[in-house]
Coordinates of N, CA and C in Angstrom, one line a residue:
X1 N 120.7 58.6 126.5 CA 119.9 59.7 126.6 C 120.5 60.8 127.4
X2 N 121.5 60.4 128.2 CA 122.2 61.4 129.0 C 122.9 62.4 128.2
X3 N 123.5 62.0 127.0 CA 124.2 63.0 126.2 C 123.4 64.0 125.5
X4 N 122.1 63.7 125.3 CA 121.2 64.6 124.6 C 120.9 65.9 125.4
X5 N 120.7 65.8 126.7 CA 120.4 67.0 127.5 C 121.7 67.9 127.6
X6 N 122.9 67.3 127.6 CA 124.1 68.1 127.7 C 124.4 68.8 126.4
X7 N 124.1 68.1 125.3 CA 124.3 68.7 124.0 C 123.3 69.7 123.7
X8 N 122.1 69.5 124.2 CA 121.0 70.6 124.0 C 121.4 71.8 124.8
X9 N 122.0 71.6 126.0 CA 122.4 72.7 126.9 C 123.6 73.4 126.2
X10 N 124.5 72.7 125.5 CA 125.6 73.3 124.8 C 125.0 74.1 123.6
X11 N 124.0 73.5 122.9 CA 123.4 74.2 121.8 C 122.8 75.5 122.3
X12 N 122.0 75.5 123.4 CA 121.4 76.7 123.9 C 122.4 77.7 124.3
X13 N 123.5 77.3 124.9 CA 124.6 78.2 125.3 C 125.2 78.9 124.0
X14 N 125.4 78.1 123.0 CA 126.0 78.6 121.7 C 125.0 79.6 121.1
X15 N 123.7 79.2 121.1 CA 122.7 80.1 120.5 C 122.7 81.4 121.3
X16 N 122.7 81.3 122.6 CA 122.6 82.5 123.4 C 123.9 83.4 123.2
X17 N 125.1 82.7 123.1 CA 126.3 83.5 122.9 C 126.3 84.2 121.5
X18 N 125.8 83.5 120.5 CA 125.6 84.1 119.2 C 124.7 85.3 119.2
X19 N 123.6 85.1 119.9 CA 122.6 86.2 120.1 C 123.2 87.4 120.7
X20 N 124.0 87.2 121.9 CA 124.6 88.3 122.6 C 125.7 89.0 121.7
X21 N 126.4 88.2 120.9 CA 127.4 88.8 120.0 C 126.7 89.6 118.9
X22 N 125.6 89.1 118.4 CA 124.9 89.8 117.4 C 124.4 91.1 117.9
X23 N 123.8 91.1 119.1 CA 123.3 92.3 119.8 C 124.4 93.3 120.1
X24 N 125.5 92.8 120.5 CA 126.7 93.6 120.8 C 127.1 94.3 119.5
X25 N 127.2 93.6 118.4 CA 127.5 94.2 117.1 C 126.5 95.2 116.6
X26 N 125.3 95.0 116.8 CA 124.2 95.9 116.5 C 124.3 97.2 117.3
X27 N 124.6 97.0 118.6 CA 124.7 98.2 119.5 C 125.9 99.0 119.1
X28 N 127.0 98.3 118.7 CA 128.2 99.0 118.3 C 127.9 99.8 117.0
X29 N 127.2 99.2 116.1 CA 126.8 99.8 114.8 C 126.0 101.0 115.1
X30 N 125.0 100.9 116.0 CA 124.1 102.0 116.3 C 125.0 103.2 116.9
X31 N 125.9 102.8 117.8 CA 126.7 103.8 118.5 C 127.6 104.5 117.5
X32 N 128.1 103.8 116.5 CA 128.9 104.4 115.5 C 128.1 105.4 114.6
X33 N 126.8 105.3 114.5 CA 126.0 106.2 113.7 C 125.6 107.4 114.5
X34 N 125.7 107.4 115.8 CA 125.2 108.5 116.6 C 126.5 109.3 117.0
X35 N 126.5 110.6 116.7 CA 127.7 111.3 117.1 C 127.8 111.4 118.6
X36 N 129.0 111.2 119.1 CA 129.2 111.3 120.6 C 129.2 112.7 121.0
X37 N 128.2 113.1 121.8 CA 128.1 114.5 122.3 C 128.9 114.5 123.7
X38 N 129.1 113.4 124.3 CA 129.8 113.4 125.5 C 131.2 113.0 125.3
X39 N 132.0 112.9 126.3 CA 133.4 112.5 126.2 C 133.5 111.1 125.7
X40 N 134.7 110.6 125.4 CA 134.9 109.3 124.9 C 134.8 108.2 126.0
X41 N 134.3 108.5 127.1 CA 134.2 107.5 128.2 C 133.2 106.4 127.9
X42 N 133.4 105.3 128.5 CA 132.5 104.2 128.2 C 131.1 104.5 128.9
X43 N 130.0 104.3 128.1 CA 128.7 104.6 128.7 C 128.0 103.3 128.7
X44 N 127.0 103.2 129.6 CA 126.3 102.0 129.7 C 125.3 101.8 128.5
X45 N 124.9 100.6 128.3 CA 124.0 100.3 127.2 C 122.7 101.1 127.2
X46 N 122.0 101.2 128.4 CA 120.8 102.0 128.4 C 121.1 103.4 128.1
X47 N 122.2 104.0 128.6 CA 122.6 105.4 128.3 C 122.8 105.5 126.8
X48 N 123.5 104.5 126.1 CA 123.7 104.6 124.7 C 122.4 104.6 123.9
X49 N 121.5 103.8 124.4 CA 120.2 103.7 123.7 C 119.4 105.0 123.9
X50 N 119.5 105.6 125.1 CA 118.8 106.9 125.3 C 119.4 108.0 124.5
X51 N 120.7 108.0 124.4 CA 121.4 108.9 123.5 C 121.0 108.8 122.1
X52 N 120.9 107.6 121.6 CA 120.5 107.3 120.2 C 119.1 107.8 120.0
X53 N 118.2 107.5 120.9 CA 116.8 107.9 120.8 C 116.7 109.4 120.8
X54 N 117.4 110.1 121.6 CA 117.4 111.5 121.7 C 117.9 112.1 120.4
X55 N 119.0 111.5 119.9 CA 119.6 112.0 118.6 C 118.6 111.9 117.5
X56 N 117.9 110.8 117.4 CA 116.9 110.6 116.3 C 115.7 111.6 116.5
X57 N 115.3 111.9 117.7 CA 114.3 112.9 117.9 C 114.7 114.3 117.5
X58 N 116.0 114.6 117.8 CA 116.6 115.9 117.3 C 116.6 116.0 115.8
X59 N 117.0 114.9 115.2 CA 117.0 114.8 113.7 C 115.6 115.0 113.1
X60 N 114.6 114.4 113.7 CA 113.3 114.5 113.2 C 112.8 116.0 113.4
X61 N 113.1 116.6 114.5 CA 112.7 118.0 114.7 C 113.4 118.9 113.7
X62 N 114.7 118.6 113.5 CA 115.5 119.4 112.5 C 114.9 119.3 111.1
X63 N 114.6 118.0 110.8 CA 114.0 117.7 109.4 C 112.7 118.5 109.2
X64 N 111.8 118.5 110.2 CA 110.5 119.2 110.1 C 110.8 120.7 110.0
X65 N 111.7 121.3 110.7 CA 112.0 122.7 110.6 C 112.6 123.0 109.2
X66 N 113.4 122.1 108.7 CA 114.0 122.3 107.3 C 112.9 122.2 106.2
X67 N 112.0 121.3 106.4 CA 110.8 121.2 105.5 C 110.0 122.5 105.5
X68 N 109.7 123.0 106.7 CA 108.9 124.2 106.8 C 109.7 125.4 106.1
X69 N 111.0 125.5 106.3 CA 111.8 126.5 105.7 C 111.7 126.4 104.2
X70 N 111.9 125.2 103.7 CA 111.9 125.0 102.3 C 110.5 125.4 101.7
X71 N 109.4 125.0 102.3 CA 108.1 125.3 101.8 C 107.9 126.8 101.9
X72 N 108.4 127.5 102.9 CA 108.2 128.9 103.0 C 109.0 129.6 101.9
X73 N 110.2 129.1 101.6 CA 111.0 129.7 100.5 C 110.4 129.5 99.2
X74 N 109.7 128.4 99.0 CA 109.0 128.1 97.7 C 107.7 128.7 97.6
X75 N 107.2 129.3 98.7 CA 105.9 130.0 98.7 C 104.7 129.0 98.9
X76 N 105.0 127.9 99.4 CA 104.0 126.9 99.7 C 103.7 126.9 101.1
X77 N 102.4 126.9 101.5 CA 102.0 126.8 102.9 C 101.3 125.5 103.2
X78 N 101.7 125.0 104.3 CA 101.0 123.7 104.7 C 99.6 123.9 105.1
X79 N 98.8 123.0 104.7 CA 97.4 123.0 105.1 C 97.1 121.7 105.9
X80 N 96.5 121.9 107.1 CA 96.4 120.6 107.9 C 95.2 119.9 107.4
X81 N 95.3 118.6 107.4 CA 94.2 117.7 107.1 C 93.3 117.5 108.2
X82 N 92.0 117.9 108.1 CA 91.1 118.0 109.2 C 90.9 116.6 109.8
X83 N 90.9 115.5 108.9 CA 90.6 114.2 109.4 C 91.7 113.6 110.3
X84 N 93.0 114.0 109.9 CA 94.1 113.4 110.7 C 94.8 114.4 111.5
X85 N 94.6 115.7 111.3 CA 95.3 116.7 112.0 C 96.8 116.6 112.0
X86 N 97.3 116.1 110.9 CA 98.8 116.1 110.7 C 99.2 117.1 109.7
X87 N 100.5 117.4 109.6 CA 100.9 118.5 108.7 C 101.2 118.0 107.3
X88 N 100.3 117.3 106.7 CA 100.5 116.8 105.4 C 100.3 117.9 104.4
X89 N 100.9 117.8 103.3 CA 100.7 118.8 102.2 C 99.4 118.5 101.4
X90 N 98.5 119.4 101.4 CA 97.3 119.2 100.6 C 97.4 120.2 99.5
X91 N 97.0 119.8 98.3 CA 97.0 120.7 97.2 C 98.4 120.9 96.6
X92 N 99.4 120.2 97.1 CA 100.7 120.3 96.5 C 100.9 119.2 95.5
X93 N 100.9 119.6 94.2 CA 101.2 118.6 93.2 C 102.2 119.3 92.2
X94 N 103.2 118.6 91.8 CA 104.1 119.2 90.8 C 103.3 119.5 89.5
X95 N 103.6 120.7 89.0 CA 102.8 121.1 87.7 C 103.2 120.2 86.6
X96 N 102.3 120.0 85.7 CA 102.5 119.2 84.4 C 101.9 120.0 83.3
X97 N 102.5 119.9 82.1 CA 102.0 120.6 81.0 C 102.0 119.7 79.8
X98 N 100.9 119.9 79.0 CA 100.7 119.2 77.7 C 100.5 120.3 76.7
X99 N 101.2 120.2 75.5 CA 101.0 121.1 74.5 C 100.7 120.4 73.2
X100 N 99.6 120.8 72.6 CA 99.1 120.1 71.3 C 99.1 121.2 70.2
X101 N 99.7 120.9 69.1 CA 99.7 121.8 68.0 C 99.0 121.2 66.8
X102 N 98.0 121.9 66.3 CA 97.2 121.5 65.2 C 97.1 122.6 64.2
X103 N 97.9 122.6 63.2 CA 97.9 123.7 62.2 C 98.5 124.9 62.9
X104 N 97.7 126.0 62.9 CA 98.1 127.3 63.5 C 97.5 127.4 65.0
X105 N 96.8 126.3 65.4 CA 96.2 126.3 66.7 C 97.2 125.6 67.7
X106 N 97.2 126.2 68.9 CA 98.0 125.6 69.9 C 97.2 125.5 71.2
X107 N 97.1 124.3 71.7 CA 96.3 124.0 72.9 C 97.3 123.7 74.0
X108 N 97.2 124.4 75.1 CA 98.1 124.2 76.3 C 97.2 123.8 77.4
X109 N 97.5 122.6 78.0 CA 96.8 122.1 79.2 C 97.8 122.1 80.3
X110 N 97.6 122.9 81.3 CA 98.4 123.0 82.5 C 97.7 122.4 83.7
X111 N 98.3 121.4 84.3 CA 97.8 120.7 85.5 C 98.6 121.2 86.7
X112 N 98.0 121.8 87.7 CA 98.7 122.2 88.9 C 97.9 121.8 90.1
X113 N 98.6 121.9 91.2 CA 97.9 121.8 92.5 C 97.3 123.2 92.9
X114 N 96.7 123.3 94.0 CA 96.0 124.5 94.4 C 97.0 125.6 94.7
X115 N 98.2 125.3 95.0 CA 99.2 126.3 95.3 C 100.0 126.8 94.1
X116 N 99.7 126.5 92.9 CA 100.5 126.9 91.8 C 99.6 127.8 90.8
X117 N 98.8 128.6 91.4 CA 97.9 129.4 90.5 C 98.7 130.4 89.7
X118 N 99.9 130.9 90.2 CA 100.7 131.8 89.5 C 101.2 131.3 88.1
X119 N 101.2 130.0 88.0 CA 101.7 129.4 86.7 C 100.8 129.7 85.6
X120 N 99.5 129.9 85.8 CA 98.6 130.2 84.7 C 99.0 131.6 84.1
X121 N 99.3 132.5 85.0 CA 99.7 133.9 84.5 C 101.0 133.8 83.8
X122 N 101.9 133.1 84.3 CA 103.2 133.0 83.6 C 103.1 132.3 82.3
X123 N 102.2 131.3 82.2 CA 102.0 130.6 80.9 C 101.4 131.6 79.9
X124 N 100.4 132.4 80.3 CA 99.9 133.4 79.4 C 100.9 134.4 78.9
X125 N 101.8 134.8 79.9 CA 102.9 135.8 79.6 C 103.8 135.2 78.5
X126 N 104.2 133.9 78.7 CA 105.1 133.3 77.7 C 104.4 133.2 76.3
X127 N 103.2 132.9 76.3 CA 102.5 132.8 75.0 C 102.4 134.2 74.3
X128 N 102.1 135.2 75.1 CA 102.1 136.6 74.5 C 103.5 137.0 74.0
X129 N 104.5 136.7 74.8 CA 105.9 137.1 74.4 C 106.3 136.4 73.1
X130 N 105.8 135.2 72.9 CA 106.1 134.4 71.7 C 105.2 134.8 70.5
X131 N 104.3 135.7 70.7 CA 103.5 136.2 69.6 C 102.2 135.4 69.4
X132 N 101.8 134.5 70.3 CA 100.6 133.7 70.2 C 99.4 134.6 70.6
X133 N 98.3 134.4 69.9 CA 97.1 135.1 70.2 C 96.2 134.2 71.0
X134 N 95.8 134.6 72.2 CA 95.0 133.8 73.1 C 93.5 133.9 72.6
X135 N 93.0 132.7 72.3 CA 91.6 132.7 71.8 C 90.6 132.4 72.9
X136 N 91.0 131.5 73.8 CA 90.2 131.0 74.9 C 91.0 130.5 76.0
X137 N 90.6 130.8 77.2 CA 91.3 130.3 78.4 C 90.3 129.9 79.5
X138 N 90.4 128.7 80.1 CA 89.5 128.3 81.1 C 90.2 127.4 82.1
X139 N 89.6 127.2 83.2 CA 90.1 126.3 84.2 C 89.0 125.5 84.9
X140 N 89.4 124.4 85.4 CA 88.5 123.5 86.1 C 89.2 123.0 87.4
X141 N 88.6 123.0 88.5 CA 89.2 122.4 89.7 C 88.5 121.1 90.0
X142 N 89.3 120.1 90.2 CA 88.9 118.7 90.5 C 89.7 118.3 91.8
X143 N 89.0 118.3 92.9 CA 89.6 118.0 94.2 C 90.8 118.9 94.4
X144 N 92.0 118.5 94.4 CA 93.1 119.4 94.7 C 94.0 119.6 93.4
X145 N 93.4 119.4 92.3 CA 94.1 119.6 91.0 C 93.3 120.7 90.2
X146 N 94.1 121.6 89.6 CA 93.5 122.7 88.8 C 94.0 122.4 87.3
X147 N 93.0 122.3 86.4 CA 93.3 122.1 85.0 C 93.1 123.4 84.3
X148 N 94.1 124.0 83.8 CA 94.0 125.2 83.0 C 94.1 124.8 81.5
X149 N 93.2 125.3 80.7 CA 93.2 125.0 79.2 C 93.3 126.3 78.5
X150 N 94.3 126.5 77.7 CA 94.5 127.7 76.9 C 94.5 127.4 75.4
X151 N 93.6 128.0 74.7 CA 93.6 127.8 73.2 C 94.2 129.1 72.6
X152 N 95.2 128.9 71.8 CA 95.8 130.1 71.2 C 96.0 129.9 69.7
X153 N 96.2 131.0 69.0 CA 96.5 130.9 67.6 C 97.9 131.4 67.4
X154 N 98.7 130.6 66.7 CA 100.1 131.0 66.5 C 100.2 131.6 65.1
X155 N 100.7 132.8 65.0 CA 100.8 133.6 63.8 C 101.7 132.9 62.8
X156 N 101.7 133.3 61.5 CA 102.5 132.7 60.5 C 104.0 132.9 60.8
X157 N 104.3 134.0 61.4 CA 105.8 134.3 61.8 C 106.2 133.4 62.9
X158 N 105.3 132.9 63.7 CA 105.7 132.0 64.8 C 105.5 130.6 64.5
X159 N 105.0 130.2 63.4 CA 104.8 128.8 63.0 C 106.2 128.1 62.9
X160 N 106.2 126.9 63.1 CA 107.4 126.1 63.0 C 108.3 126.4 64.2
X161 N 109.3 127.3 64.0 CA 110.2 127.6 65.1 C 109.5 128.3 66.3
X162 N 108.5 129.1 66.0 CA 107.8 129.8 67.1 C 107.1 128.8 68.0
X163 N 106.4 127.9 67.4 CA 105.6 126.9 68.1 C 106.6 126.0 68.9
X164 N 107.7 125.6 68.3 CA 108.7 124.9 69.0 C 109.3 125.7 70.1
X165 N 109.5 127.0 69.9 CA 110.1 127.9 70.9 C 109.1 128.0 72.1
X166 N 107.8 128.1 71.8 CA 106.8 128.2 72.9 C 106.8 126.9 73.7
X167 N 106.9 125.8 73.0 CA 106.9 124.5 73.6 C 108.1 124.3 74.5
X168 N 109.3 124.7 74.1 CA 110.5 124.6 74.9 C 110.5 125.5 76.1
X169 N 110.0 126.7 75.9 CA 110.0 127.7 77.0 C 109.0 127.2 78.1
X170 N 107.8 126.7 77.7 CA 106.8 126.3 78.6 C 107.3 125.0 79.4
X171 N 107.9 124.1 78.6 CA 108.4 122.9 79.3 C 109.5 123.3 80.3
X172 N 110.4 124.2 79.9 CA 111.5 124.6 80.8 C 110.9 125.3 82.1
X173 N 109.9 126.2 81.8 CA 109.3 126.9 82.9 C 108.6 125.9 83.9
X174 N 107.9 124.9 83.4 CA 107.3 123.9 84.3 C 108.3 123.1 85.0
X175 N 109.3 122.6 84.3 CA 110.3 121.8 85.0 C 111.1 122.6 86.0
X176 N 111.3 123.9 85.8 CA 112.0 124.7 86.8 C 111.1 124.9 88.1
X177 N 109.8 124.8 87.9 CA 108.9 125.0 89.0 C 108.8 123.7 89.9
X178 N 109.2 122.6 89.3 CA 109.1 121.3 90.1 C 110.2 121.3 91.1

């Protein structure tokens, strides 16, 4: 029974040595991912962890600023969620379009978020440019989604190639807006 406590002590030492080696490897990996802002001198482990935490905080701040800049450039404004008071995007949904052709009739269903109202006007403009006659246009708002439905009549000159042209232009327009 004497050999068992010493072997268990050896096992514990080995386990602890392996744990320390693993932690050392993880700290080295963390330090390699954090750009060294100070000189190449050896820093203590707590200082390395502080530096890594500060670096991550700076990256998070930079990311938030870049998201705001992107949204401003895209014309999207953040709306705060009253229940959580965080800067989540409300009403931002990528636009989707469905086009159904039945004979000379063309039905366009445009689904957008609340911040894509300009797309309705552009869709009407494309239909007019392609020679389609707007018969009816309506919209419905459900929570943060707007459903625009446009019924149009495609003239004889626009049938076939014209309807395909309308379809391709509208699909490209919507994909470019995403």
